[in-house]
CSV table of C-alpha atoms in Angstrom, one decimal:
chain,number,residue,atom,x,y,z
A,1,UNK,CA,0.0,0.0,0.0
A,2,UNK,CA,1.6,3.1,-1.0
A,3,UNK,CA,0.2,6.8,0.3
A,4,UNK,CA,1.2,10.3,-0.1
A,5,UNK,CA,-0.3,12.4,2.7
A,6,UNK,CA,-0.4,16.2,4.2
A,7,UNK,CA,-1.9,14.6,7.5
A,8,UNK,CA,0.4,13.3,10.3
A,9,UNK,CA,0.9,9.2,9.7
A,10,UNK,CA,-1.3,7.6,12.1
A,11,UNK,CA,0.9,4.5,13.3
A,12,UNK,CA,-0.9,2.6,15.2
A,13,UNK,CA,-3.4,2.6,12.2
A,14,UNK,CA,-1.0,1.1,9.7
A,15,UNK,CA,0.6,-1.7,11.9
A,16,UNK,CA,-2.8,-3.0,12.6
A,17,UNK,CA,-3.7,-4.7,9.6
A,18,UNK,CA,0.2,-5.8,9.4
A,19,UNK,CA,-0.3,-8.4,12.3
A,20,UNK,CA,-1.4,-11.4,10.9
A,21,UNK,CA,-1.5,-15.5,11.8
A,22,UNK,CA,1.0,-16.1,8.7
A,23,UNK,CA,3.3,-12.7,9.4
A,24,UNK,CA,6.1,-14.0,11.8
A,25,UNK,CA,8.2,-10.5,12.1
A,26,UNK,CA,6.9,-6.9,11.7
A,27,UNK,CA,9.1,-4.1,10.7
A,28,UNK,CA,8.6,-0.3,11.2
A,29,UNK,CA,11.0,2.2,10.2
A,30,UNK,CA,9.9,6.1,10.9
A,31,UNK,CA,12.1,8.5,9.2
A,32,UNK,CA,11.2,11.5,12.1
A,33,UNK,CA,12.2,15.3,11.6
A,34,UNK,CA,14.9,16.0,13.8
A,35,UNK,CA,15.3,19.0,16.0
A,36,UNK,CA,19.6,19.7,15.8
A,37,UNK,CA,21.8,19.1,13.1
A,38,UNK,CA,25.2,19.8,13.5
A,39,UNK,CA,24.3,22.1,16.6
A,40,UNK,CA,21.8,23.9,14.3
A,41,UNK,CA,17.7,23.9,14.9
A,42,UNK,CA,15.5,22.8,12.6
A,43,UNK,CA,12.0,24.2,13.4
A,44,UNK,CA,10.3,22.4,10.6
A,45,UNK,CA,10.8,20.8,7.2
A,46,UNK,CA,8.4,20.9,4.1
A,47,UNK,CA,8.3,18.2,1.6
A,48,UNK,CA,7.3,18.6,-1.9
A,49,UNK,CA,6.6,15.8,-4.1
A,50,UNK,CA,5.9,15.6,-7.6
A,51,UNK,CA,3.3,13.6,-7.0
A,52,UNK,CA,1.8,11.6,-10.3
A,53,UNK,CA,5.5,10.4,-10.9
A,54,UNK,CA,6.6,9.5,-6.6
A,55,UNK,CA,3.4,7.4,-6.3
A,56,UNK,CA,4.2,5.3,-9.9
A,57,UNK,CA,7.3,5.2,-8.8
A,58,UNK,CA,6.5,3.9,-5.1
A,59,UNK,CA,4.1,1.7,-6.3
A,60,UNK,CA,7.2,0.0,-8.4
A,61,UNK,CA,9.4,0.1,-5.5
A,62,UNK,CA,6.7,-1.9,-3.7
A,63,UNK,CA,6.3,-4.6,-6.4
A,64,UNK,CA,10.1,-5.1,-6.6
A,65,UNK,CA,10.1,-5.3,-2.7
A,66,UNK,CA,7.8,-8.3,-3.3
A,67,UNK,CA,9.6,-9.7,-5.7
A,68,UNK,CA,12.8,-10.0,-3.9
A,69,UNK,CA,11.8,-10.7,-0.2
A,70,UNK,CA,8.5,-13.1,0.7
A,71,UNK,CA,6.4,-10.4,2.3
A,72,UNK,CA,2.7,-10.4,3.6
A,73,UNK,CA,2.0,-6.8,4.2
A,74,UNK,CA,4.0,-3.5,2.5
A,75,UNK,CA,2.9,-0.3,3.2
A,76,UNK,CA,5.0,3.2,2.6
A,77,UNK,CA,3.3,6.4,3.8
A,78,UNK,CA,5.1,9.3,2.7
A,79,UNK,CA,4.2,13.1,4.9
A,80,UNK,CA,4.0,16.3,2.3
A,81,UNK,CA,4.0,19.7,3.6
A,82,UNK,CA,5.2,21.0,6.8
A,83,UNK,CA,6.5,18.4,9.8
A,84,UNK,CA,7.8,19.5,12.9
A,85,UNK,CA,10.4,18.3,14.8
A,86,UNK,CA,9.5,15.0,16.6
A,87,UNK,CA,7.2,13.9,13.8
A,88,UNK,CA,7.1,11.1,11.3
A,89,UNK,CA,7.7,12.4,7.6
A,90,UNK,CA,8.1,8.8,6.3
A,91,UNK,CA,6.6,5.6,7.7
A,92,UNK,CA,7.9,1.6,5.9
A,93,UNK,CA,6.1,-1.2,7.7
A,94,UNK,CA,6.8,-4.4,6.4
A,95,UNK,CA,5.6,-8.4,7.5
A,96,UNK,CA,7.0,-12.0,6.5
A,97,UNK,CA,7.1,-15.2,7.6
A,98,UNK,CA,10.2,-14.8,9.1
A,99,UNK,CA,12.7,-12.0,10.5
A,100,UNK,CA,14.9,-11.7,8.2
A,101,UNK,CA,13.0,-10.5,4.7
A,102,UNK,CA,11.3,-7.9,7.1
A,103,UNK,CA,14.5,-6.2,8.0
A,104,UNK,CA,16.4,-6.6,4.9
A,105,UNK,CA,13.3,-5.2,2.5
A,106,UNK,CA,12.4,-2.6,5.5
A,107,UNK,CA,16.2,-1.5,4.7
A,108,UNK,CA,16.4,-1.9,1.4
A,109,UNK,CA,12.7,0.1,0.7
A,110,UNK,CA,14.0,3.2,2.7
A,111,UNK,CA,17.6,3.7,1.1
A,112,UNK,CA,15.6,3.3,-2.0
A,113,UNK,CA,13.1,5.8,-1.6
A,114,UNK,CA,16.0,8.3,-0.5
A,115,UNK,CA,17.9,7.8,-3.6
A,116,UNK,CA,15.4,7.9,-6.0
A,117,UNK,CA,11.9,9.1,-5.7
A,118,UNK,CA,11.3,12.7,-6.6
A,119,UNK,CA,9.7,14.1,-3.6
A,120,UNK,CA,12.7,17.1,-2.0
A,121,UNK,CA,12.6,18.5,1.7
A,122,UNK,CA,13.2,22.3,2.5
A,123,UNK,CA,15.2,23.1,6.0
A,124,UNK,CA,13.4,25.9,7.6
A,125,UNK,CA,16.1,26.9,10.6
A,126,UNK,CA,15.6,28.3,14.0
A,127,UNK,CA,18.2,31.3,12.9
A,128,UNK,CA,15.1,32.1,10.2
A,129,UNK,CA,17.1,30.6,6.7
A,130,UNK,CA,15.7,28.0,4.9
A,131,UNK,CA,17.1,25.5,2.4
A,132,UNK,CA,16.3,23.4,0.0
A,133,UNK,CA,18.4,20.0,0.4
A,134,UNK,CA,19.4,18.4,-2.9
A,135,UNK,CA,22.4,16.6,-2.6
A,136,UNK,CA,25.6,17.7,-4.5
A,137,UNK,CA,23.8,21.1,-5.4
A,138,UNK,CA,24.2,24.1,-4.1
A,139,UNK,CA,21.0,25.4,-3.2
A,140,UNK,CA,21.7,27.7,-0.3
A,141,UNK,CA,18.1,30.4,-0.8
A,142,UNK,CA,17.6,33.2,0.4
A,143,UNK,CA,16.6,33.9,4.4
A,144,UNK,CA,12.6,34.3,4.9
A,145,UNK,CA,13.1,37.8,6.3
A,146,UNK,CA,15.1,39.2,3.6
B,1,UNK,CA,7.6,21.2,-31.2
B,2,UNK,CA,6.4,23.1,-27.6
B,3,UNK,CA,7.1,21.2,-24.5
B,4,UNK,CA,6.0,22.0,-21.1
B,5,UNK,CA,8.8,21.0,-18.6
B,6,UNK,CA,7.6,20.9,-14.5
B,7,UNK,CA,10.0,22.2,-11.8
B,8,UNK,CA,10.1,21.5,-8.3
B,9,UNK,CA,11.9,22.6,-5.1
B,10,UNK,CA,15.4,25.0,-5.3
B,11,UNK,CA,14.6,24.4,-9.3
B,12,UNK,CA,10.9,25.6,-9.1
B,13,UNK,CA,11.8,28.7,-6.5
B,14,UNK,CA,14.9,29.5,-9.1
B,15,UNK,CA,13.2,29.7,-12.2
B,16,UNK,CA,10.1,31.7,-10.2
B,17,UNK,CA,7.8,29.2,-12.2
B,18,UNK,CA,6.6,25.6,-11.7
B,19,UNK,CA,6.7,25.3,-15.3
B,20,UNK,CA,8.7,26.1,-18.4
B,21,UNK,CA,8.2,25.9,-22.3
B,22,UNK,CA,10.7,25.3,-24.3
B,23,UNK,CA,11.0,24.9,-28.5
B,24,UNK,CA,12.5,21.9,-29.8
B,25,UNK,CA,12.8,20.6,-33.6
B,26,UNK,CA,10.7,17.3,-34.5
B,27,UNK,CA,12.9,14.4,-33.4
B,28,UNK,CA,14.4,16.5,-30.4
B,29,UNK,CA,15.8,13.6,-27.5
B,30,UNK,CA,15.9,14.1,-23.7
B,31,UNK,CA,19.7,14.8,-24.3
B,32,UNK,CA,18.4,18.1,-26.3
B,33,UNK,CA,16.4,19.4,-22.9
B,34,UNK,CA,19.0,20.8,-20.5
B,35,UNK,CA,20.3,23.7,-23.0
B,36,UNK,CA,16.9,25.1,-24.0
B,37,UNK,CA,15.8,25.0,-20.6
B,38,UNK,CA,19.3,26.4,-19.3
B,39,UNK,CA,18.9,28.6,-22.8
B,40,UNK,CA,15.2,29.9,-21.6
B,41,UNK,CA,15.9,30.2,-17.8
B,42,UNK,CA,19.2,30.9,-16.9
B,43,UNK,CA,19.1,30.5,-13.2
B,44,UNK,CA,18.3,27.0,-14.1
B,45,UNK,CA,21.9,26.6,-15.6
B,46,UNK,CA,23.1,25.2,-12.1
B,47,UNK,CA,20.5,22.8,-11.8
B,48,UNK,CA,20.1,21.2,-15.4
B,49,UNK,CA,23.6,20.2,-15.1
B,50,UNK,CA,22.7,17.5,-12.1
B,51,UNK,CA,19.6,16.8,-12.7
B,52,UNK,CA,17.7,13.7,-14.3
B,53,UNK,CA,14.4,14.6,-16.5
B,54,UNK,CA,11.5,12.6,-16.1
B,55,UNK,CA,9.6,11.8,-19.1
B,56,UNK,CA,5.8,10.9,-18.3
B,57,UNK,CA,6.6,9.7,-14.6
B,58,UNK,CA,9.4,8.0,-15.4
B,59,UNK,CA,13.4,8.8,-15.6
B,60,UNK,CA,14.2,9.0,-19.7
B,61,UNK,CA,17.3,8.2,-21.2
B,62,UNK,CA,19.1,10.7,-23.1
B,63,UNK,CA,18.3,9.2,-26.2
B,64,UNK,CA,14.6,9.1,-25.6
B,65,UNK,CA,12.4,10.7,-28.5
B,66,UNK,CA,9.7,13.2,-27.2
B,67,UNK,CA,6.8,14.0,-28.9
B,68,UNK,CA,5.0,17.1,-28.7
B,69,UNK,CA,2.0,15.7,-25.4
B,70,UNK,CA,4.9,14.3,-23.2
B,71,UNK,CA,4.8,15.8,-19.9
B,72,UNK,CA,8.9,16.4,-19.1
B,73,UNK,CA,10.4,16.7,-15.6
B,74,UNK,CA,13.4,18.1,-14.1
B,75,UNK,CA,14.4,16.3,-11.3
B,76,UNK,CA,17.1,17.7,-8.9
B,77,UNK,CA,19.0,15.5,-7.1
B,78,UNK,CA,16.0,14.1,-4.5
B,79,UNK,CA,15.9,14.1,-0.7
B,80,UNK,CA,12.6,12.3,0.4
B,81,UNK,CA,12.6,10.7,3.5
């Protein structure tokens, strides 16, 4: 199940249905917006997506997750928009049989999303600058207040 | 042929636009899109050269024809999670 959403990921909500006689192991990752980086404060970050293209490209990611690892459940919930510190931007839940196809696809689905689906988060920093991260560019923009 | 190429993120707030149109002769490729987008919005110049384009939801080749209804991407180097 793949889901793009501008609510806060209710967790409890997706691991429900992921509990099931035949699912031995359940794993969650939460990729949660942190506070300090570096000794500087995040306030927030906002994630854009482009959305038609992250949710084919999700839904692939999925099917290629199921190809490789035996899995019962799969879900990737992805946050757009603003999250605050201490909330979940991303949420991976994956079941199987046993342990070990949980934890490697759970692994492999994250560092997969990161490298390739087209959704980009903006720092917005306590010191009022905000920044768009895309790796290996220089994207430094301007300060809010300026 | 017109094509409509979508920006997003530093790209998008460079270019002031979320969209771009660029000119391209019949039988244009992908490889033909980072100079007339660099060529119609210059601040784009930084970003064209590390991006990939995205032709109808998915990452194109350079070699990849276009035709005049694709809906082109630029997609700067991504940070999702």
């Amino acid at each position: 199940m793949i889901k793009l959403t501008e609510q806060a990921i209710d967790v409890p909500q997706l691991l429900a249905p992921m509990r099931r006689p035949n699912s031995g192991a359940v794993v969650l990752f939460l990729g949660v917006t942190r506070r300090f980086t570096a000794q500087r404060e995040t306030v927030r970050l906002s994630y854009e997506a482009y959305q038609d293209m992250a949710m084919a490209q999700l839904g692939r990611l999925e099917a290629e997750a199921r190809e490789r690892w035996r899995l019962c459940e799969c879900v990737i919930v992805h946050r757009l928009g603003e999250v605050p510190p201490g909330e979940d931007s991303v949420a991976i839940a994956v079941s199987s049989p046993h342990r070990a196809a949980a934890f490697e696809a759970g692994q492999w689905l994250i560092d997969t999303l990161k490298q390739s689906i087209p959704i980009w988060k903006q720092e917005h920093w306590a010191d009022g600058d905000s920044e768009w991260i895309h790796p290996s560019v220089e994207t430094q923009t301007k300060s809010d207040v300026d | 042929m017109k094509l409509r190429v979508r920006l997003f993120a530093a790209a998008r707030e460079a270019a002031s636009a979320d969209q771009i149109e660029i000119d391209l002769p019949c039988g244009a490729t992908v490889a033909d899109v980072p100079a007339a987008l660099a060529a119609e919005a210059p601040t784009l110049a930084p970003f064209v050269e590390r991006s990939l384009l995205a032709v109808n939801s998915e990452y194109a080749a350079p070699q990849s024809l276009l035709r005049e209804d694709d809906e082109v991407a630029l997609i700067p180097p991504v940070s999702g999670g």
